[in-house]
Amino acid sequence: MLRITGGKVYDPANGIDGEVRDLFVSEGKFVASAEEGRTIDATGMIVFPGGVDVHTHVAGGAINFARAMTPEDHRRTQAFIRSQSRRSGIGGMAPTTFATGYLYAGMGWTTVNEAAVPVLSARHTHEELSDIPIVDKSTLTLMANNEIMLDLMEKGEYERAKNVVAWYIWAAKSYGVKAVNPGGVAAWKWGKDAKQLTSPIEGFTRLTPGDIISQLARICHELGLPHPLHLHCNNLGAPGNISTTLDTLNHLDGHRAHIAHSQYHAYGGDDWDEMRSETAQLAEYFNTHPNVTTDAGAVLFGDTVTITADGPWQHLLYKLTGRKWGNLDVENETGCGIVPYTYRPSNLVNAIQWSVGLELLLLIKNPWQVFLSTDHPNGGCFWRYPEIIQLLMCADFRTECLKKLPDKIKERITLPELTREYTLYEIATSMSAGPARALGLHHKGNLGLGCDADIVIYEEDKDVARMFGHPRYVIKGGEVVIEEGDIRATPDGHEYISRPHYAPDTDEFLRPLFEDCYTMQFENYPVEMERIEKPAIHDCVPNS
Amino acid sequence: MYWGGNPAECHPRHFTKYALMPKSKFLPRGRKDRTAVLVDIRPTKSAKAADIFLQVRPGKDFELITILRALIKDQKVSEEAVAETGITLEQCTDLIERMKKAKFGCVFFGMGLSMTRGKHMNSAALLTLAAEMNAFTKFVAMPMRGHGNVTGADVIMRWQTGYPFGITFNRGYPRYNPGEFSTVDVLVRGDADAAFIIGADPGATMPQPAIDHLARIPTIVLDPHVTHTSNLAKVHITTAPAGIAAPGTAYRMDEIPLPLKPALKSPYPTDEEVVRRIKQAIVKKPFWMPEGAQMTAAQV
């Protein structure tokens, strides 16, 4: 049992905005009172629910390929020296698994959603996740370029497609559906891309990216998945892609969706020289459509490594940078590209990207709709989130940063006009309560009775980045894991898994198709439940 | 394209299950819909399976790859430079044309490329060729690995330490330097004061000075068989063979993990069980740092 007394509590899920309250914890949950156990005197301190990352890449074939590609970064970055309480590792652009858990927990994040997992390498991803300590985890299955799925959609077999999606989610032991550049990654197998939502995809006669988006959004709703379709739009990173993004949103037909890293999808202009921010248009859409949420995918200047299933985009980035390029083809399902990248304030495109991420966070009025993310590691590493919090809370600091950008940028961005400053309540919403609700994890990001006791306690500090970078205490499931700047305990986190309903004949339907186009045995494909450490299964209730 | 590899004898299922024979949606006639090229220094058994065999002169792989890279960009190459590789200019231009016409090109390279003169430079050149081919059509390249589950070891080392092999923990965190921290280097220098060997037989394959050192220090071997290394080790523990009598996971060369389902029962413990029990025994010993001490980066 644990008591936290006298802290100023920010709990947006229950509308509590900086009230001094006591919290009581028993058996990992919040309870109404606790008589025994340790008392943490949080007088003068700030109490938040533990952070929830709605979109990150921390485990699996792609990030592990990125680790292999960047030994030069491991050498210069933070080393984690083995001690009695923790294992060794490497921080940096693509941290190793143990270090990932320590770094997330070290800044008060206690739940992470690995946003892109092919079913074929799901077994690998779960093995890696079980080596990420402290935080709770979930995964999303890549679905929008799977040839079996696309064939069904092309033939108009919607009901069958729905069953197949449900089957894949359960086979991968994942939590929801991710769509990356719908149709574009399949087209990349031919060295092509899918840039128009209404044009047929390479290798198909009728099927368009727009069809895939509409059907997947509907499937996610009807299966009753806790998290709606998690969508990486077509035309990522390209100047003028705002029209594609808005078009994509219109294809949702009113269904809920989460738009991933919208910073990369809010550009105007016809080419790189003309590129400009179009955040006003995109923010307006979110401000009038409460059924959609997004995460910022904000960019921070410095070195990183970009990894995405968006293979054609990564080929373009390789051609632009001339640096290393990794490309993975995942048989029938998807692909992936990996390119190390440096965002520079002197580079006009990078400066616009930096501004666009912040503009979206500031222009979308409701913090329950826009969440803190860098699309780790694409826009910057997750352990730099406190820098973004500082940028959101301090307009003066933004003005200082803007001075370092090229003069030409002024007509292309709107950031200098934005005076909004996030309050602590809004930060708590955007980093914890909001993403937890979007993920359908109602017992997370919530300090109410019965919820998981994931708590972060900060010492109030004028230096916002320092305050959020170095919490005084982090409590995970009622256990103090970080105290006085040190890791005290490294419990294993849970893994959240959805069990959607599918027709019992789906196995027999898939078997011959599978034997036609996969290189492994059908029986070996689904991940066995015994391989998941501490699974927490959500049984889905279908919607009609 | 296979380059410096002999799958017919080394990866016998590669043709039939993976790269040449399988029928698919876009290649309904299987082998007939594919063109296979083999580049090697001698006509191995794999040459029979290839439509085109190019016999490169030993040690000239890097030169040949560089010539191909020049030719795909329509750069001029000298006749003499081409002649040195053992391949004619006509063969090169024919190959380039076929590569560009392919809908999806795939290069598999073996130790004939990566472990001969030039080593990682050869691999880098070939990977660059594949990357540059993407200006014309889809092209990928992949190494042909050996030794059972070497890919699995590589994958796990990467997620736990950031590096695939050649790692030292002697400062309390992982550092990487092939040629300095690779097993063979550590043994030859005599740096190791104990060796723990699982599923490998360095006593049969490593240079004599490394083997001599293994015999000098306490060497522990976990293996289903009594190996050359077992004979010079202080301790040999017989374990159940993975995939036959022990469950687990093996990573395929393309990093796809496959579950191992044991068909037989073994009276011997699995590797995992032995390692876990040794670990439990070590935990009971005093920790290598004093109680409460913290090592900082400055101290190391």
Tab-separated table of C-alpha atoms in Angstrom, chain A residues 20-285:
chain	number	residue	atom	x	y	z
A	20	VAL	CA	-4.336	19.430	-3.534
A	21	ARG	CA	-5.448	15.859	-2.937
A	22	ASP	CA	-4.217	12.658	-1.387
A	23	LEU	CA	-3.974	9.473	-3.449
A	24	PHE	CA	-4.168	5.963	-2.024
A	25	VAL	CA	-2.902	2.832	-3.729
A	26	SER	CA	-3.471	-0.793	-2.929
A	27	GLU	CA	-2.546	-3.812	-5.057
A	28	GLY	CA	-1.560	-1.616	-7.974
A	29	LYS	CA	-4.865	0.306	-8.148
A	30	PHE	CA	-6.200	3.536	-6.729
A	31	VAL	CA	-8.410	3.023	-3.680
A	32	ALA	CA	-10.427	5.350	-1.437
A	33	SER	CA	-8.134	5.017	1.549
A	34	ALA	CA	-5.082	3.144	2.758
A	35	GLU	CA	-3.961	2.945	6.344
A	36	GLU	CA	-0.613	1.227	6.099
A	37	GLY	CA	2.428	1.284	3.899
A	38	ARG	CA	4.738	3.968	2.715
A	39	THR	CA	3.706	7.630	2.564
A	40	ILE	CA	5.228	9.908	-0.042
A	41	ASP	CA	4.956	13.523	1.046
A	42	ALA	CA	4.299	15.320	-2.238
A	43	THR	CA	3.629	18.719	-0.674
A	44	GLY	CA	4.502	21.413	-3.192
A	45	MET	CA	4.901	18.844	-5.950
A	46	ILE	CA	2.890	18.168	-9.081
A	47	VAL	CA	1.127	14.854	-9.563
A	48	PHE	CA	0.270	13.556	-13.064
A	49	PRO	CA	-1.001	10.237	-14.389
A	50	GLY	CA	1.869	8.312	-16.039
A	51	GLY	CA	2.528	9.246	-19.675
A	52	VAL	CA	1.024	7.207	-22.520
A	53	ASP	CA	2.722	7.135	-25.923
A	54	VAL	CA	0.102	6.527	-28.586
A	55	HIS	CA	2.585	6.156	-31.449
A	56	THR	CA	6.166	4.970	-31.152
A	57	HIS	CA	8.534	2.425	-32.703
A	58	VAL	CA	10.468	0.626	-29.989
A	59	ALA	CA	10.511	-3.064	-30.927
A	60	GLY	CA	10.511	-5.324	-33.979
A	61	GLY	CA	12.281	-5.953	-37.259
A	62	ALA	CA	12.474	-2.324	-38.380
A	63	ILE	CA	13.886	-0.651	-35.270
A	64	ASN	CA	16.247	-3.592	-34.824
A	65	PHE	CA	17.501	-3.062	-38.371
A	66	ALA	CA	17.961	0.627	-37.502
A	67	ARG	CA	20.071	-0.377	-34.476
A	68	ALA	CA	22.300	-2.454	-36.751
A	69	MET	CA	22.657	0.444	-39.178
A	70	THR	CA	23.789	3.058	-36.644
A	71	PRO	CA	26.768	1.764	-34.615
A	72	GLU	CA	28.363	5.216	-34.981
A	73	ASP	CA	25.533	6.675	-32.890
A	74	HIS	CA	25.735	3.978	-30.185
A	75	ARG	CA	29.379	4.804	-29.742
A	76	ARG	CA	28.843	8.488	-28.967
A	77	THR	CA	25.564	8.297	-27.056
A	78	GLN	CA	24.475	7.607	-23.496
A	79	ALA	CA	25.640	4.243	-22.183
A	80	PHE	CA	23.647	2.364	-19.556
A	81	ILE	CA	26.087	0.693	-17.201
A	82	ARG	CA	24.944	-2.484	-15.567
A	83	SER	CA	24.037	-2.235	-11.894
A	84	GLN	CA	22.226	-4.435	-9.416
A	85	SER	CA	18.867	-2.982	-10.441
A	86	ARG	CA	19.323	-2.620	-14.186
A	87	ARG	CA	20.879	-4.228	-17.232
A	88	SER	CA	23.319	-2.567	-19.566
A	89	GLY	CA	22.400	-0.965	-22.864
A	90	ILE	CA	22.682	1.963	-25.187
A	91	GLY	CA	20.478	5.081	-25.463
A	92	GLY	CA	20.545	7.369	-28.468
A	93	MET	CA	18.557	7.355	-31.699
A	94	ALA	CA	17.418	3.745	-31.505
A	95	PRO	CA	17.840	2.679	-27.865
A	96	THR	CA	18.275	-0.971	-26.943
A	97	THR	CA	15.325	-2.712	-25.288
A	98	PHE	CA	16.291	-2.438	-21.615
A	99	ALA	CA	17.408	1.170	-22.098
A	100	THR	CA	14.062	1.925	-23.796
A	101	GLY	CA	12.175	0.892	-20.659
A	102	TYR	CA	14.512	2.873	-18.374
A	103	LEU	CA	14.338	5.985	-20.560
A	104	TYR	CA	10.544	5.971	-20.867
A	105	ALA	CA	10.005	5.337	-17.175
A	106	GLY	CA	12.748	7.807	-16.328
A	107	MET	CA	10.671	10.648	-17.740
A	108	GLY	CA	7.366	9.368	-16.339
A	109	TRP	CA	5.904	7.465	-19.306
A	110	THR	CA	4.402	4.146	-18.263
A	111	THR	CA	2.500	2.884	-21.360
A	112	VAL	CA	3.725	2.677	-24.963
A	113	ASN	CA	2.029	1.632	-28.177
A	114	GLU	CA	4.355	0.076	-30.785
A	115	ALA	CA	2.578	1.318	-33.875
A	116	ALA	CA	3.724	-0.858	-36.781
A	117	VAL	CA	4.045	-4.640	-36.630
A	118	PRO	CA	3.799	-7.031	-39.588
A	119	VAL	CA	2.170	-10.322	-38.577
A	120	LEU	CA	5.168	-12.198	-40.001
A	121	SER	CA	7.526	-10.602	-37.506
A	122	ALA	CA	5.023	-10.277	-34.634
A	123	ARG	CA	6.734	-13.158	-32.811
A	124	HIS	CA	10.004	-11.205	-32.954
A	125	THR	CA	8.286	-7.994	-31.788
A	126	HIS	CA	6.738	-9.710	-28.750
A	127	GLU	CA	10.133	-11.191	-27.827
A	128	GLU	CA	11.638	-7.709	-27.914
A	129	LEU	CA	8.749	-6.196	-25.976
A	130	SER	CA	9.254	-8.699	-23.189
A	131	ASP	CA	12.798	-7.280	-22.891
A	132	ILE	CA	11.444	-3.730	-22.423
A	133	PRO	CA	10.997	-3.403	-18.651
A	134	ILE	CA	8.631	-1.314	-16.525
A	135	VAL	CA	6.222	0.068	-19.161
A	136	ASP	CA	2.972	-1.546	-20.332
A	137	LYS	CA	2.813	-2.222	-24.061
A	138	SER	CA	0.529	-2.767	-27.009
A	139	THR	CA	1.094	-3.317	-30.741
A	140	LEU	CA	-0.770	-2.477	-33.944
A	141	THR	CA	-0.845	-4.801	-36.955
A	142	LEU	CA	0.007	-3.484	-40.416
A	143	MET	CA	-3.007	-4.189	-42.576
A	144	ALA	CA	-3.378	-1.768	-45.510
A	145	ASN	CA	-0.938	-3.469	-47.905
A	146	ASN	CA	-1.566	-7.120	-47.163
A	147	GLU	CA	-2.104	-8.852	-50.523
A	148	ILE	CA	-4.724	-11.326	-49.242
A	149	MET	CA	-6.709	-8.449	-47.733
A	150	LEU	CA	-6.362	-6.257	-50.804
A	151	ASP	CA	-7.527	-9.109	-53.074
A	152	LEU	CA	-10.656	-9.504	-50.945
A	153	MET	CA	-11.334	-5.780	-51.042
A	154	GLU	CA	-10.793	-5.706	-54.806
A	155	LYS	CA	-13.370	-8.487	-55.175
A	156	GLY	CA	-15.795	-6.583	-52.934
A	157	GLU	CA	-15.864	-9.337	-50.302
A	158	TYR	CA	-16.252	-6.977	-47.357
A	159	GLU	CA	-17.554	-9.465	-44.765
A	160	ARG	CA	-14.746	-11.901	-45.531
A	161	ALA	CA	-12.190	-9.087	-45.320
A	162	LYS	CA	-13.539	-8.166	-41.896
A	163	ASN	CA	-13.109	-11.738	-40.657
A	164	VAL	CA	-9.604	-11.859	-42.062
A	165	VAL	CA	-8.613	-8.618	-40.297
A	166	ALA	CA	-9.920	-10.043	-37.005
A	167	TRP	CA	-8.053	-13.306	-37.631
A	168	TYR	CA	-4.787	-11.433	-38.326
A	169	ILE	CA	-5.108	-9.334	-35.152
A	170	TRP	CA	-5.528	-12.445	-33.047
A	171	ALA	CA	-2.746	-14.270	-34.950
A	172	ALA	CA	-0.358	-11.381	-34.241
A	173	LYS	CA	-1.618	-11.016	-30.634
A	174	SER	CA	-1.942	-7.319	-31.334
A	175	TYR	CA	-4.216	-4.588	-30.088
A	176	GLY	CA	-5.469	-2.878	-33.233
A	177	VAL	CA	-5.048	-2.028	-36.893
A	178	LYS	CA	-2.465	0.233	-38.457
A	179	ALA	CA	-2.690	1.407	-42.058
A	180	VAL	CA	0.493	2.816	-43.603
A	181	ASN	CA	0.331	4.535	-46.976
A	182	PRO	CA	-2.631	2.349	-48.036
A	183	GLY	CA	-1.780	0.588	-51.299
A	184	GLY	CA	1.509	2.480	-51.564
A	185	VAL	CA	3.651	-0.145	-49.850
A	186	ALA	CA	2.084	-2.866	-52.033
A	187	ALA	CA	2.877	-0.690	-55.074
A	188	TRP	CA	6.447	-0.306	-53.793
A	189	LYS	CA	6.917	-4.023	-54.469
A	190	TRP	CA	6.781	-2.865	-58.116
A	191	GLY	CA	8.993	0.128	-57.350
A	192	LYS	CA	5.921	2.415	-57.480
A	193	ASP	CA	3.856	4.447	-54.990
A	194	ALA	CA	0.144	5.244	-54.493
A	195	LYS	CA	-0.267	9.005	-54.524
A	196	GLN	CA	-3.874	9.411	-55.658
A	197	LEU	CA	-6.616	8.155	-53.394
A	198	THR	CA	-8.925	7.486	-56.343
A	199	SER	CA	-6.500	5.790	-58.781
A	200	PRO	CA	-6.185	1.985	-58.916
A	201	ILE	CA	-3.182	0.574	-57.079
A	202	GLU	CA	-0.288	-0.959	-59.039
A	203	GLY	CA	-0.954	-4.697	-59.431
A	204	PHE	CA	-4.762	-4.261	-59.032
A	205	THR	CA	-7.435	-3.290	-61.519
A	206	ARG	CA	-10.047	-1.442	-59.477
A	207	LEU	CA	-8.935	-1.150	-55.866
A	208	THR	CA	-7.903	2.356	-54.764
A	209	PRO	CA	-6.245	3.629	-51.565
A	210	GLY	CA	-9.531	5.421	-50.785
A	211	ASP	CA	-11.403	2.078	-50.805
A	212	ILE	CA	-8.911	0.580	-48.353
A	213	ILE	CA	-9.251	3.520	-45.956
A	214	SER	CA	-13.075	3.492	-45.985
A	215	GLN	CA	-13.296	-0.254	-45.489
A	216	LEU	CA	-10.629	-0.543	-42.782
A	217	ALA	CA	-12.183	2.322	-40.770
A	218	ARG	CA	-15.536	0.544	-40.963
A	219	ILE	CA	-14.018	-2.838	-40.116
A	220	CYS	CA	-12.292	-1.444	-36.993
A	221	HIS	CA	-15.605	0.037	-35.861
A	222	GLU	CA	-17.667	-3.079	-36.544
A	223	LEU	CA	-15.171	-5.423	-34.884
A	224	GLY	CA	-15.452	-3.269	-31.761
A	225	LEU	CA	-11.702	-2.752	-31.427
A	226	PRO	CA	-10.791	-0.554	-28.453
A	227	HIS	CA	-8.636	1.690	-30.672
A	228	PRO	CA	-10.002	2.937	-34.021
A	229	LEU	CA	-8.097	2.685	-37.318
A	230	HIS	CA	-4.585	4.075	-36.792
A	231	LEU	CA	-3.840	5.748	-40.095
A	232	HIS	CA	-0.596	6.901	-41.713
A	233	CYS	CA	-1.900	8.791	-44.751
A	234	ASN	CA	-0.624	8.529	-48.303
A	235	ASN	CA	1.924	11.067	-49.589
A	236	LEU	CA	3.793	11.420	-46.297
A	237	GLY	CA	6.319	14.239	-46.243
A	238	ALA	CA	5.523	15.562	-49.720
A	239	PRO	CA	4.913	19.257	-50.389
A	240	GLY	CA	1.242	19.876	-51.149
A	241	ASN	CA	0.094	16.723	-49.358
A	242	ILE	CA	-2.577	18.612	-47.369
A	243	SER	CA	-5.085	17.841	-50.143
A	244	THR	CA	-4.370	14.094	-49.819
A	245	THR	CA	-4.729	14.280	-46.042
A	246	LEU	CA	-8.079	16.083	-46.178
A	247	ASP	CA	-9.247	13.693	-48.868
A	248	THR	CA	-8.221	10.764	-46.640
A	249	LEU	CA	-10.232	12.181	-43.739
A	250	ASN	CA	-13.274	12.448	-46.006
A	251	HIS	CA	-12.898	8.763	-46.877
A	252	LEU	CA	-13.499	7.835	-43.242
A	253	ASP	CA	-17.254	8.325	-43.831
A	254	GLY	CA	-17.753	9.591	-40.286
A	255	HIS	CA	-15.971	6.659	-38.607
A	256	ARG	CA	-13.514	7.238	-35.797
A	257	ALA	CA	-9.839	7.197	-36.641
A	258	HIS	CA	-6.469	8.179	-35.257
A	259	ILE	CA	-4.285	10.078	-37.740
A	260	ALA	CA	-0.651	9.267	-37.004
A	261	HIS	CA	2.094	11.937	-36.989
A	262	SER	CA	-0.017	14.597	-38.729
A	263	GLN	CA	2.970	16.960	-38.880
A	264	TYR	CA	4.179	14.992	-41.912
A	265	HIS	CA	0.830	15.432	-43.645
A	266	ALA	CA	0.109	19.175	-43.428
A	267	TYR	CA	2.212	20.792	-46.153
A	268	GLY	CA	1.261	23.151	-48.974
A	269	GLY	CA	3.196	24.208	-52.075
A	270	ASP	CA	3.990	22.258	-55.226
A	271	ASP	CA	7.655	21.417	-54.664
A	272	TRP	CA	10.398	21.582	-52.034
A	273	ASP	CA	11.163	25.251	-52.859
A	274	GLU	CA	7.542	26.256	-52.452
A	275	MET	CA	6.759	24.123	-49.416
A	276	ARG	CA	4.749	25.841	-46.663
A	277	SER	CA	2.677	25.022	-43.595
A	278	GLU	CA	-1.016	24.245	-44.087
A	279	THR	CA	-1.765	23.531	-40.466
A	280	ALA	CA	-4.686	25.976	-40.307
A	281	GLN	CA	-6.691	23.822	-42.731
A	282	LEU	CA	-5.880	20.561	-40.974
A	283	ALA	CA	-6.480	21.962	-37.477
A	284	GLU	CA	-9.832	23.328	-38.656
A	285	TYR	CA	-10.812	19.796	-39.679
